[in-house]
Amino acid sequence: MNKENIYKQLTKEIPNSKVYINEPMKNHTSFKIGGIADIYIKAKTVEDIKYILNYVKNEQIKLTIVGNGSNILVKDGGIRGITMQIDLDGIHINEETVKVGAGVKLATLGIALKKEELTGFEFAAGIPGSIGGAVRMNAGAYGGEFSDIVEKVTCITPEGIVKELEKEELQYSYRHSRFVDTNEIILYATLKLEKGNEIEIKNKMDELMLARKTKQPLELPSAGSTFKRGADFYASKIIEEAGLKGFKIGGAQVSEKHSGFVVNVDNATAKDVLELTQYMKKVVYEKFGKELELEVEIIGE
Ligand SMILES: Cc1cc2nc3c(=O)[nH]c(=O)nc-3n(C[C@H](O)[C@H](O)[C@H](O)COP(=O)(O)OP(=O)(O)OC[C@H]3O[C@@H](n4cnc5c(N)ncnc54)[C@H](O)[C@@H]3O)c2cc1C
């Protein structure tokens, strides 16, 4: 089926979700980079997600899942088939237990938890992702990570079966969970927090946000830390020691403020970023014998 027909059919069949055709992925990524997605869907209900899973299976269409686009680099050729952003809303607070939709932004949840005087989430409030992306990546910062607070996850398999998984089943480790190795889609996460004090929570969030603003190039598009922390080294430190700070290929640059970030300084293409990261890996390996591993995920063609 051609994409015009897919677009027409989906617009009719899943009216609660927004469907786009030939959608530039630079509009949906914090890097502001990426070719077009043939079909892009902001999925707002579990029923619509089920519909799409069934649809791609029947029509044999490739499906790509995204959240808030803050840890991905979409290649310049774009994404074929259907790209589905999991955009489920909802924050349900019951004492210290919080059930939250995969599409909720961490910043939005941070504001709600501060108001409800629930503590334990402060580390995450400045991470520009969605709950789905953060649960999958075990996102973390300033001594905390998602595995500290996730109690349960509701997910859906590619076959459309909804499952509830307990923390022990999530296989959490550094920037990893079972969802990295399976095609399960995160729908909801249940978090366990503790009773706190609004002023103290606010002060902690402000302190961490200030630390981010001071150290990270938040004024430029990026996907956060480009590489993972190594077993015995910090990527940013070793990149700086390799003399790469400020190094540029095309519109992509090793941030002058934080060598762990590659930033889009001048309409960078994905090709610029990939060439730059390859070069960084090569120089670091030649100088120190250490392998840099990408934290940012590359999708598309
Ligand atoms: C300025 C900046 C600062 C950052 N700081 C941090 C930090 O301190 N700590 C940190 O850990 N990260 C940080 N990041 C990276 C990023 O914000 C996190 O990794 C975040 O958790 C990604 O979430 P997302 O919704 O944007 O996911 P996306 O980038 O959209 O997707 C990432 C991956 O998750 C998958 N995915 C998304 N949603 C779902 C779902 N519902 N079900 C299954 N799979 C899904 C996608 O398929 C993709 O493989 C930073 C990024 C930026 C730009």
mmCIF file of C-alpha atoms and ligand atoms in Angstrom:
data_model
loop_
_atom_site.group_PDB
_atom_site.id
_atom_site.type_symbol
_atom_site.label_atom_id
_atom_site.label_comp_id
_atom_site.label_asym_id
_atom_site.label_seq_id
_atom_site.Cartn_x
_atom_site.Cartn_y
_atom_site.Cartn_z
ATOM 1 C CA MET A 1 0.000 0.000 0.000
ATOM 2 C CA ASN A 2 1.381 3.449 -0.777
ATOM 3 C CA LYS A 3 1.847 5.974 1.999
ATOM 4 C CA GLU A 4 -0.944 8.305 0.830
ATOM 5 C CA ASN A 5 -3.426 5.445 1.263
ATOM 6 C CA ILE A 6 -1.960 4.459 4.635
ATOM 7 C CA TYR A 7 -2.242 8.080 5.745
ATOM 8 C CA LYS A 8 -5.880 8.336 4.610
ATOM 9 C CA GLN A 9 -6.852 5.054 6.246
ATOM 10 C CA LEU A 10 -5.132 5.765 9.578
ATOM 11 C CA THR A 11 -6.493 9.301 9.803
ATOM 12 C CA LYS A 12 -9.954 7.748 9.581
ATOM 13 C CA GLU A 13 -9.356 4.706 11.830
ATOM 14 C CA ILE A 14 -7.476 6.298 14.754
ATOM 15 C CA PRO A 15 -9.009 9.787 15.077
ATOM 16 C CA ASN A 16 -7.794 10.242 18.673
ATOM 17 C CA SER A 17 -4.166 10.095 17.548
ATOM 18 C CA LYS A 18 -2.500 12.571 15.202
ATOM 19 C CA VAL A 19 -1.204 11.151 11.926
ATOM 20 C CA TYR A 20 1.334 12.943 9.714
ATOM 21 C CA ILE A 21 2.685 12.113 6.277
ATOM 22 C CA ASN A 22 6.254 12.943 5.120
ATOM 23 C CA GLU A 23 7.009 14.418 8.508
ATOM 24 C CA PRO A 24 10.513 15.885 9.042
ATOM 25 C CA MET A 25 12.048 14.124 12.052
ATOM 26 C CA LYS A 26 13.998 17.262 12.898
ATOM 27 C CA ASN A 27 10.641 18.499 14.260
ATOM 28 C CA HIS A 28 10.567 15.583 16.719
ATOM 29 C CA THR A 29 14.163 15.306 17.935
ATOM 30 C CA SER A 30 16.136 17.395 20.404
ATOM 31 C CA PHE A 31 19.071 17.230 17.927
ATOM 32 C CA LYS A 32 16.847 19.019 15.326
ATOM 33 C CA ILE A 33 18.231 16.585 12.737
ATOM 34 C CA GLY A 34 16.689 13.871 10.590
ATOM 35 C CA GLY A 35 15.073 13.067 7.256
ATOM 36 C CA ILE A 36 11.356 12.494 6.826
ATOM 37 C CA ALA A 37 9.261 9.786 8.433
ATOM 38 C CA ASP A 38 6.906 8.362 5.776
ATOM 39 C CA ILE A 39 4.101 8.183 8.354
ATOM 40 C CA TYR A 40 4.443 9.651 11.866
ATOM 41 C CA ILE A 41 1.814 9.008 14.541
ATOM 42 C CA LYS A 42 1.392 10.558 17.958
ATOM 43 C CA ALA A 43 -0.440 7.670 19.606
ATOM 44 C CA LYS A 44 -2.768 8.907 22.339
ATOM 45 C CA THR A 45 -4.602 5.706 23.370
ATOM 46 C CA VAL A 46 -3.765 2.055 24.035
ATOM 47 C CA GLU A 47 -6.516 1.073 21.564
ATOM 48 C CA ASP A 48 -4.784 3.082 18.829
ATOM 49 C CA ILE A 49 -1.437 1.460 19.665
ATOM 50 C CA LYS A 50 -3.102 -1.960 19.418
ATOM 51 C CA TYR A 51 -4.658 -0.960 16.102
ATOM 52 C CA ILE A 52 -1.255 0.062 14.698
ATOM 53 C CA LEU A 53 0.453 -3.126 15.922
ATOM 54 C CA ASN A 54 -2.184 -5.185 14.177
ATOM 55 C CA TYR A 55 -2.062 -2.990 11.076
ATOM 56 C CA VAL A 56 1.719 -3.211 10.604
ATOM 57 C CA LYS A 57 1.563 -6.973 11.094
ATOM 58 C CA ASN A 58 -1.172 -7.444 8.494
ATOM 59 C CA GLU A 59 0.281 -5.010 5.975
ATOM 60 C CA GLN A 60 3.907 -6.020 6.713
ATOM 61 C CA ILE A 61 4.977 -2.456 7.369
ATOM 62 C CA LYS A 62 8.100 -1.565 9.351
ATOM 63 C CA LEU A 63 7.343 0.041 12.731
ATOM 64 C CA THR A 64 9.684 2.354 14.656
ATOM 65 C CA ILE A 65 8.900 3.485 18.202
ATOM 66 C CA VAL A 66 9.965 6.851 19.604
ATOM 67 C CA GLY A 67 9.293 8.871 22.715
ATOM 68 C CA ASN A 68 10.275 12.519 23.033
ATOM 69 C CA GLY A 69 13.204 12.138 20.604
ATOM 70 C CA SER A 70 15.888 13.267 23.045
ATOM 71 C CA ASN A 71 18.210 10.260 22.790
ATOM 72 C CA ILE A 72 18.044 9.497 19.071
ATOM 73 C CA LEU A 73 19.824 10.510 15.890
ATOM 74 C CA VAL A 74 17.636 10.026 12.814
ATOM 75 C CA LYS A 75 19.623 9.509 9.634
ATOM 76 C CA ASP A 76 19.232 11.922 6.706
ATOM 77 C CA GLY A 77 17.347 9.380 4.545
ATOM 78 C CA GLY A 78 14.532 9.341 7.119
ATOM 79 C CA ILE A 79 12.395 6.452 8.356
ATOM 80 C CA ARG A 80 10.394 4.142 6.117
ATOM 81 C CA GLY A 81 7.085 2.693 7.207
ATOM 82 C CA ILE A 82 5.341 3.914 10.346
ATOM 83 C CA THR A 83 7.021 5.820 13.173
ATOM 84 C CA MET A 84 4.903 5.830 16.315
ATOM 85 C CA GLN A 85 5.483 8.235 19.190
ATOM 86 C CA ILE A 86 4.010 6.779 22.382
ATOM 87 C CA ASP A 87 2.135 9.806 23.668
ATOM 88 C CA LEU A 88 -0.024 8.357 26.465
ATOM 89 C CA ASP A 89 -0.923 10.935 29.119
ATOM 90 C CA GLY A 90 -1.978 10.563 32.732
ATOM 91 C CA ILE A 91 -0.470 10.956 36.191
ATOM 92 C CA HIS A 92 -2.366 9.043 38.902
ATOM 93 C CA ILE A 93 -1.091 9.542 42.413
ATOM 94 C CA ASN A 94 -2.124 7.237 45.246
ATOM 95 C CA GLU A 95 -0.167 8.135 48.399
ATOM 96 C CA GLU A 96 3.464 7.293 47.488
ATOM 97 C CA THR A 97 2.657 5.286 44.372
ATOM 98 C CA VAL A 98 2.440 7.069 41.024
ATOM 99 C CA LYS A 99 1.146 5.517 37.795
ATOM 100 C CA VAL A 100 2.185 7.567 34.810
ATOM 101 C CA GLY A 101 1.628 7.375 31.042
ATOM 102 C CA ALA A 102 4.657 6.629 28.839
ATOM 103 C CA GLY A 103 4.207 9.904 26.949
ATOM 104 C CA VAL A 104 4.402 12.157 30.006
ATOM 105 C CA LYS A 105 7.500 14.386 29.961
ATOM 106 C CA LEU A 106 9.799 14.042 32.947
ATOM 107 C CA ALA A 107 9.617 17.815 33.485
ATOM 108 C CA THR A 108 5.803 17.651 33.686
ATOM 109 C CA LEU A 109 5.931 14.791 36.178
ATOM 110 C CA GLY A 110 8.556 16.682 38.210
ATOM 111 C CA ILE A 111 6.185 19.636 38.620
ATOM 112 C CA ALA A 112 3.306 17.367 39.704
ATOM 113 C CA LEU A 113 5.429 15.460 42.230
ATOM 114 C CA LYS A 114 6.788 18.666 43.746
ATOM 115 C CA LYS A 115 3.226 19.886 44.258
ATOM 116 C CA GLU A 116 2.246 16.554 45.833
ATOM 117 C CA GLU A 117 5.346 16.682 48.062
ATOM 118 C CA LEU A 118 6.733 13.368 46.791
ATOM 119 C CA THR A 119 10.508 13.011 46.845
ATOM 120 C CA GLY A 120 12.907 10.673 44.978
ATOM 121 C CA PHE A 121 12.341 11.979 41.438
ATOM 122 C CA GLU A 122 14.407 15.179 41.687
ATOM 123 C CA PHE A 123 17.392 13.659 39.809
ATOM 124 C CA ALA A 124 15.215 13.167 36.698
ATOM 125 C CA ALA A 125 13.309 16.429 36.454
ATOM 126 C CA GLY A 126 15.848 18.077 34.099
ATOM 127 C CA ILE A 127 16.122 15.148 31.660
ATOM 128 C CA PRO A 128 14.221 16.146 28.485
ATOM 129 C CA GLY A 129 12.673 12.718 27.791
ATOM 130 C CA SER A 130 9.348 10.951 28.205
ATOM 131 C CA ILE A 131 8.601 8.276 30.801
ATOM 132 C CA GLY A 132 8.725 5.565 28.095
ATOM 133 C CA GLY A 133 12.203 6.556 26.885
ATOM 134 C CA ALA A 134 13.494 7.003 30.439
ATOM 135 C CA VAL A 135 12.145 3.660 31.693
ATOM 136 C CA ARG A 136 13.663 1.891 28.691
ATOM 137 C CA MET A 137 17.080 3.622 28.921
ATOM 138 C CA ASN A 138 17.193 3.532 32.723
ATOM 139 C CA ALA A 139 17.865 7.268 32.436
ATOM 140 C CA GLY A 140 19.846 8.682 35.303
ATOM 141 C CA ALA A 141 21.739 11.666 36.628
ATOM 142 C CA TYR A 142 23.306 13.043 39.793
ATOM 143 C CA GLY A 143 23.427 9.716 41.598
ATOM 144 C CA GLY A 144 19.881 8.567 40.761
ATOM 145 C CA GLU A 145 18.450 6.405 38.005
ATOM 146 C CA PHE A 146 15.035 5.115 36.989
ATOM 147 C CA SER A 147 15.663 1.636 38.380
ATOM 148 C CA ASP A 148 15.695 3.255 41.859
ATOM 149 C CA ILE A 149 12.058 4.344 41.555
ATOM 150 C CA VAL A 150 10.318 2.029 39.048
ATOM 151 C CA GLU A 151 8.110 -0.552 40.719
ATOM 152 C CA LYS A 152 6.138 -1.958 37.773
ATOM 153 C CA VAL A 153 5.749 -1.421 34.044
ATOM 154 C CA THR A 154 2.733 -2.066 31.839
ATOM 155 C CA CYS A 155 3.827 -2.892 28.313
ATOM 156 C CA ILE A 156 2.416 -4.333 25.110
ATOM 157 C CA THR A 157 4.037 -6.980 22.930
ATOM 158 C CA PRO A 158 4.169 -6.702 19.117
ATOM 159 C CA GLU A 159 1.341 -9.288 19.131
ATOM 160 C CA GLY A 160 -0.859 -6.838 21.050
ATOM 161 C CA ILE A 161 -0.743 -8.589 24.443
ATOM 162 C CA VAL A 162 -0.679 -6.238 27.424
ATOM 163 C CA LYS A 163 1.630 -7.413 30.242
ATOM 164 C CA GLU A 164 2.405 -6.117 33.688
ATOM 165 C CA LEU A 165 6.043 -6.597 34.672
ATOM 166 C CA GLU A 166 7.465 -6.395 38.181
ATOM 167 C CA LYS A 167 10.754 -4.617 38.828
ATOM 168 C CA GLU A 168 12.682 -7.925 39.094
ATOM 169 C CA GLU A 169 11.648 -8.742 35.526
ATOM 170 C CA LEU A 170 12.956 -5.484 34.071
ATOM 171 C CA GLN A 171 16.662 -6.499 34.031
ATOM 172 C CA TYR A 172 17.948 -3.086 34.932
ATOM 173 C CA SER A 173 21.625 -2.095 34.678
ATOM 174 C CA TYR A 174 23.489 1.038 33.565
ATOM 175 C CA ARG A 175 21.436 2.625 30.714
ATOM 176 C CA HIS A 176 19.842 -0.754 30.072
ATOM 177 C CA SER A 177 16.596 -2.645 30.659
ATOM 178 C CA ARG A 178 14.868 -5.649 29.076
ATOM 179 C CA PHE A 179 13.125 -3.227 26.686
ATOM 180 C CA VAL A 180 16.450 -2.644 24.894
ATOM 181 C CA ASP A 181 16.463 -6.328 23.900
ATOM 182 C CA THR A 182 12.731 -6.888 23.247
ATOM 183 C CA ASN A 183 10.133 -5.222 21.020
ATOM 184 C CA GLU A 184 7.797 -4.600 23.959
ATOM 185 C CA ILE A 185 6.351 -1.091 24.067
ATOM 186 C CA ILE A 186 6.078 0.670 27.422
ATOM 187 C CA LEU A 187 2.569 2.002 28.093
ATOM 188 C CA TYR A 188 2.622 2.948 31.780
ATOM 189 C CA ALA A 189 5.125 2.934 34.627
ATOM 190 C CA THR A 190 4.338 2.696 38.327
ATOM 191 C CA LEU A 191 6.858 4.577 40.442
ATOM 192 C CA LYS A 192 7.424 4.349 44.172
ATOM 193 C CA LEU A 193 8.396 7.609 45.873
ATOM 194 C CA GLU A 194 8.518 8.931 49.433
ATOM 195 C CA LYS A 195 6.735 11.654 51.303
ATOM 196 C CA GLY A 196 8.832 14.840 51.266
ATOM 197 C CA ASN A 197 8.624 18.566 51.632
ATOM 198 C CA GLU A 198 7.720 20.922 48.758
ATOM 199 C CA ILE A 199 10.400 23.526 49.541
ATOM 200 C CA GLU A 200 13.145 20.910 49.880
ATOM 201 C CA ILE A 201 12.071 19.223 46.638
ATOM 202 C CA LYS A 202 12.024 22.589 44.853
ATOM 203 C CA ASN A 203 15.464 23.505 46.193
ATOM 204 C CA LYS A 204 16.933 20.173 45.058
ATOM 205 C CA MET A 205 15.404 20.492 41.575
ATOM 206 C CA ASP A 206 16.628 24.103 41.264
ATOM 207 C CA GLU A 207 20.119 23.082 42.380
ATOM 208 C CA LEU A 208 20.324 20.262 39.815
ATOM 209 C CA MET A 209 18.842 22.431 37.041
ATOM 210 C CA LEU A 210 21.430 25.112 37.770
ATOM 211 C CA ALA A 211 24.200 22.480 37.645
ATOM 212 C CA ARG A 212 22.884 21.390 34.219
ATOM 213 C CA LYS A 213 22.681 24.961 32.905
ATOM 214 C CA THR A 214 26.208 25.709 34.125
ATOM 215 C CA LYS A 215 27.841 22.567 32.753
ATOM 216 C CA GLN A 216 25.766 21.479 29.751
ATOM 217 C CA PRO A 217 25.238 23.244 26.383
ATOM 218 C CA LEU A 218 21.453 23.467 26.834
ATOM 219 C CA GLU A 219 21.331 26.456 24.487
ATOM 220 C CA LEU A 220 22.199 24.246 21.483
ATOM 221 C CA PRO A 221 20.369 21.236 20.003
ATOM 222 C CA SER A 222 21.849 17.883 21.073
ATOM 223 C CA ALA A 223 20.824 14.432 22.285
ATOM 224 C CA GLY A 224 22.562 14.780 25.641
ATOM 225 C CA SER A 225 25.646 12.672 26.393
ATOM 226 C CA THR A 226 26.745 11.211 23.085
ATOM 227 C CA PHE A 227 28.688 8.284 24.578
ATOM 228 C CA LYS A 228 28.171 6.026 27.572
ATOM 229 C CA ARG A 229 30.378 6.121 30.616
ATOM 230 C CA GLY A 230 33.146 3.522 30.249
ATOM 231 C CA ALA A 231 33.972 0.866 32.862
ATOM 232 C CA ASP A 232 36.958 2.919 34.055
ATOM 233 C CA PHE A 233 36.572 6.333 32.404
ATOM 234 C CA TYR A 234 34.199 9.244 31.821
ATOM 235 C CA ALA A 235 33.634 9.796 28.107
ATOM 236 C CA SER A 236 33.643 13.597 28.400
ATOM 237 C CA LYS A 237 36.967 13.661 30.291
ATOM 238 C CA ILE A 238 38.774 11.358 27.890
ATOM 239 C CA ILE A 239 37.377 13.227 24.835
ATOM 240 C CA GLU A 240 38.647 16.494 26.275
ATOM 241 C CA GLU A 241 42.050 14.951 27.086
ATOM 242 C CA ALA A 242 42.226 13.755 23.473
ATOM 243 C CA GLY A 243 42.088 17.427 22.425
ATOM 244 C CA LEU A 244 38.706 17.139 20.733
ATOM 245 C CA LYS A 245 36.806 19.884 22.573
ATOM 246 C CA GLY A 246 35.355 22.281 19.971
ATOM 247 C CA PHE A 247 36.305 20.003 17.046
ATOM 248 C CA LYS A 248 33.837 20.380 14.188
ATOM 249 C CA ILE A 249 32.713 18.432 11.139
ATOM 250 C CA GLY A 250 30.132 20.270 9.006
ATOM 251 C CA GLY A 251 27.502 21.647 11.368
ATOM 252 C CA ALA A 252 28.285 19.207 14.203
ATOM 253 C CA GLN A 253 30.685 20.096 16.979
ATOM 254 C CA VAL A 254 32.118 18.592 20.154
ATOM 255 C CA SER A 255 30.612 21.092 22.594
ATOM 256 C CA GLU A 256 33.007 23.749 23.850
ATOM 257 C CA LYS A 257 31.144 23.693 27.161
ATOM 258 C CA HIS A 258 30.970 19.901 27.751
ATOM 259 C CA SER A 259 33.024 17.481 25.654
ATOM 260 C CA GLY A 260 30.538 14.674 26.307
ATOM 261 C CA PHE A 261 27.951 16.428 24.123
ATOM 262 C CA VAL A 262 27.967 16.649 20.341
ATOM 263 C CA VAL A 263 25.937 19.744 19.445
ATOM 264 C CA ASN A 264 24.210 20.893 16.287
ATOM 265 C CA VAL A 265 25.767 24.326 15.791
ATOM 266 C CA ASP A 266 24.936 25.008 12.176
ATOM 267 C CA ASN A 267 22.214 22.927 10.481
ATOM 268 C CA ALA A 268 24.144 19.708 10.997
ATOM 269 C CA THR A 269 23.152 16.629 9.045
ATOM 270 C CA ALA A 270 23.098 13.165 10.591
ATOM 271 C CA LYS A 271 26.080 12.439 8.321
ATOM 272 C CA ASP A 272 28.043 15.255 10.006
ATOM 273 C CA VAL A 273 27.255 13.829 13.456
ATOM 274 C CA LEU A 274 28.128 10.270 12.443
ATOM 275 C CA GLU A 275 31.420 11.338 10.871
ATOM 276 C CA LEU A 276 32.272 13.348 13.957
ATOM 277 C CA THR A 277 31.452 10.516 16.381
ATOM 278 C CA GLN A 278 33.477 8.053 14.256
ATOM 279 C CA TYR A 279 36.404 10.441 14.335
ATOM 280 C CA MET A 280 36.093 10.894 18.109
ATOM 281 C CA LYS A 281 36.085 7.116 18.616
ATOM 282 C CA LYS A 282 39.167 6.735 16.412
ATOM 283 C CA VAL A 283 41.191 9.484 18.115
ATOM 284 C CA VAL A 284 40.279 8.324 21.638
ATOM 285 C CA TYR A 285 41.169 4.726 20.773
ATOM 286 C CA GLU A 286 44.488 5.714 19.212
ATOM 287 C CA LYS A 287 45.467 7.942 22.144
ATOM 288 C CA PHE A 288 44.192 5.918 25.102
ATOM 289 C CA GLY A 289 43.191 2.467 23.816
ATOM 290 C CA LYS A 290 39.631 3.014 25.113
ATOM 291 C CA GLU A 291 36.476 2.179 23.145
ATOM 292 C CA LEU A 292 33.772 4.838 23.198
ATOM 293 C CA GLU A 293 30.270 3.362 22.944
ATOM 294 C CA LEU A 294 27.380 5.490 21.659
ATOM 295 C CA GLU A 295 24.608 6.267 24.145
ATOM 296 C CA VAL A 296 22.581 8.033 21.448
ATOM 297 C CA GLU A 297 20.583 5.566 19.319
ATOM 298 C CA ILE A 298 20.766 5.806 15.551
ATOM 299 C CA ILE A 299 17.592 5.139 13.606
ATOM 300 C CA GLY A 300 16.445 5.461 10.011
ATOM 301 C CA GLU A 301 18.361 5.102 6.792
HETATM 302 C C1 LIG B 1 20.104 18.270 26.981
HETATM 303 C C2 LIG B 1 19.930 16.792 27.273
HETATM 304 C C3 LIG B 1 20.267 16.301 28.529
HETATM 305 C C4 LIG B 1 20.118 14.945 28.823
HETATM 306 N N1 LIG B 1 20.454 14.491 30.065
HETATM 307 C C5 LIG B 1 20.318 13.176 30.349
HETATM 308 C C6 LIG B 1 20.661 12.681 31.651
HETATM 309 O O1 LIG B 1 21.061 13.418 32.541
HETATM 310 N N2 LIG B 1 20.521 11.355 31.880
HETATM 311 C C7 LIG B 1 20.068 10.492 30.918
HETATM 312 O O2 LIG B 1 19.946 9.289 31.198
HETATM 313 N N3 LIG B 1 19.738 10.926 29.686
HETATM 314 C C8 LIG B 1 19.842 12.238 29.382
HETATM 315 N N4 LIG B 1 19.508 12.688 28.135
HETATM 316 C C9 LIG B 1 19.068 11.726 27.100
HETATM 317 C C10 LIG B 1 17.549 11.483 27.035
HETATM 318 O O3 LIG B 1 16.823 12.623 27.460
HETATM 319 C C11 LIG B 1 17.125 10.281 27.860
HETATM 320 O O4 LIG B 1 17.798 9.105 27.415
HETATM 321 C C12 LIG B 1 15.614 10.037 27.781
HETATM 322 O O5 LIG B 1 15.283 9.039 28.704
HETATM 323 C C13 LIG B 1 15.133 9.614 26.398
HETATM 324 O O6 LIG B 1 13.720 9.632 26.416
HETATM 325 P P1 LIG B 1 12.872 9.981 25.108
HETATM 326 O O7 LIG B 1 11.448 9.900 25.454
HETATM 327 O O8 LIG B 1 13.325 11.262 24.509
HETATM 328 O O9 LIG B 1 13.251 8.739 24.180
HETATM 329 P P2 LIG B 1 13.603 8.736 22.620
HETATM 330 O O10 LIG B 1 14.884 9.459 22.392
HETATM 331 O O11 LIG B 1 12.438 9.148 21.801
HETATM 332 O O12 LIG B 1 13.831 7.175 22.401
HETATM 333 C C14 LIG B 1 14.944 6.534 22.981
HETATM 334 C C15 LIG B 1 14.743 5.024 22.834
HETATM 335 O O13 LIG B 1 13.652 4.616 23.645
HETATM 336 C C16 LIG B 1 12.677 3.933 22.858
HETATM 337 N N5 LIG B 1 11.360 4.277 23.393
HETATM 338 C C17 LIG B 1 10.842 5.515 23.592
HETATM 339 N N6 LIG B 1 9.620 5.417 24.136
HETATM 340 C C18 LIG B 1 9.370 4.096 24.296
HETATM 341 C C19 LIG B 1 8.261 3.341 24.801
HETATM 342 N N7 LIG B 1 7.146 3.921 25.266
HETATM 343 N N8 LIG B 1 8.353 1.973 24.788
HETATM 344 C C20 LIG B 1 9.462 1.359 24.324
HETATM 345 N N9 LIG B 1 10.529 2.018 23.835
HETATM 346 C C21 LIG B 1 10.478 3.365 23.811
HETATM 347 C C22 LIG B 1 12.894 4.386 21.428
HETATM 348 O O14 LIG B 1 12.486 3.381 20.530
HETATM 349 C C23 LIG B 1 14.403 4.585 21.407
HETATM 350 O O15 LIG B 1 15.023 3.345 21.175
HETATM 351 C C24 LIG B 1 19.633 14.049 27.826
HETATM 352 C C25 LIG B 1 19.280 14.560 26.557
HETATM 353 C C26 LIG B 1 19.420 15.911 26.285
HETATM 354 C C27 LIG B 1 19.020 16.431 24.942
#
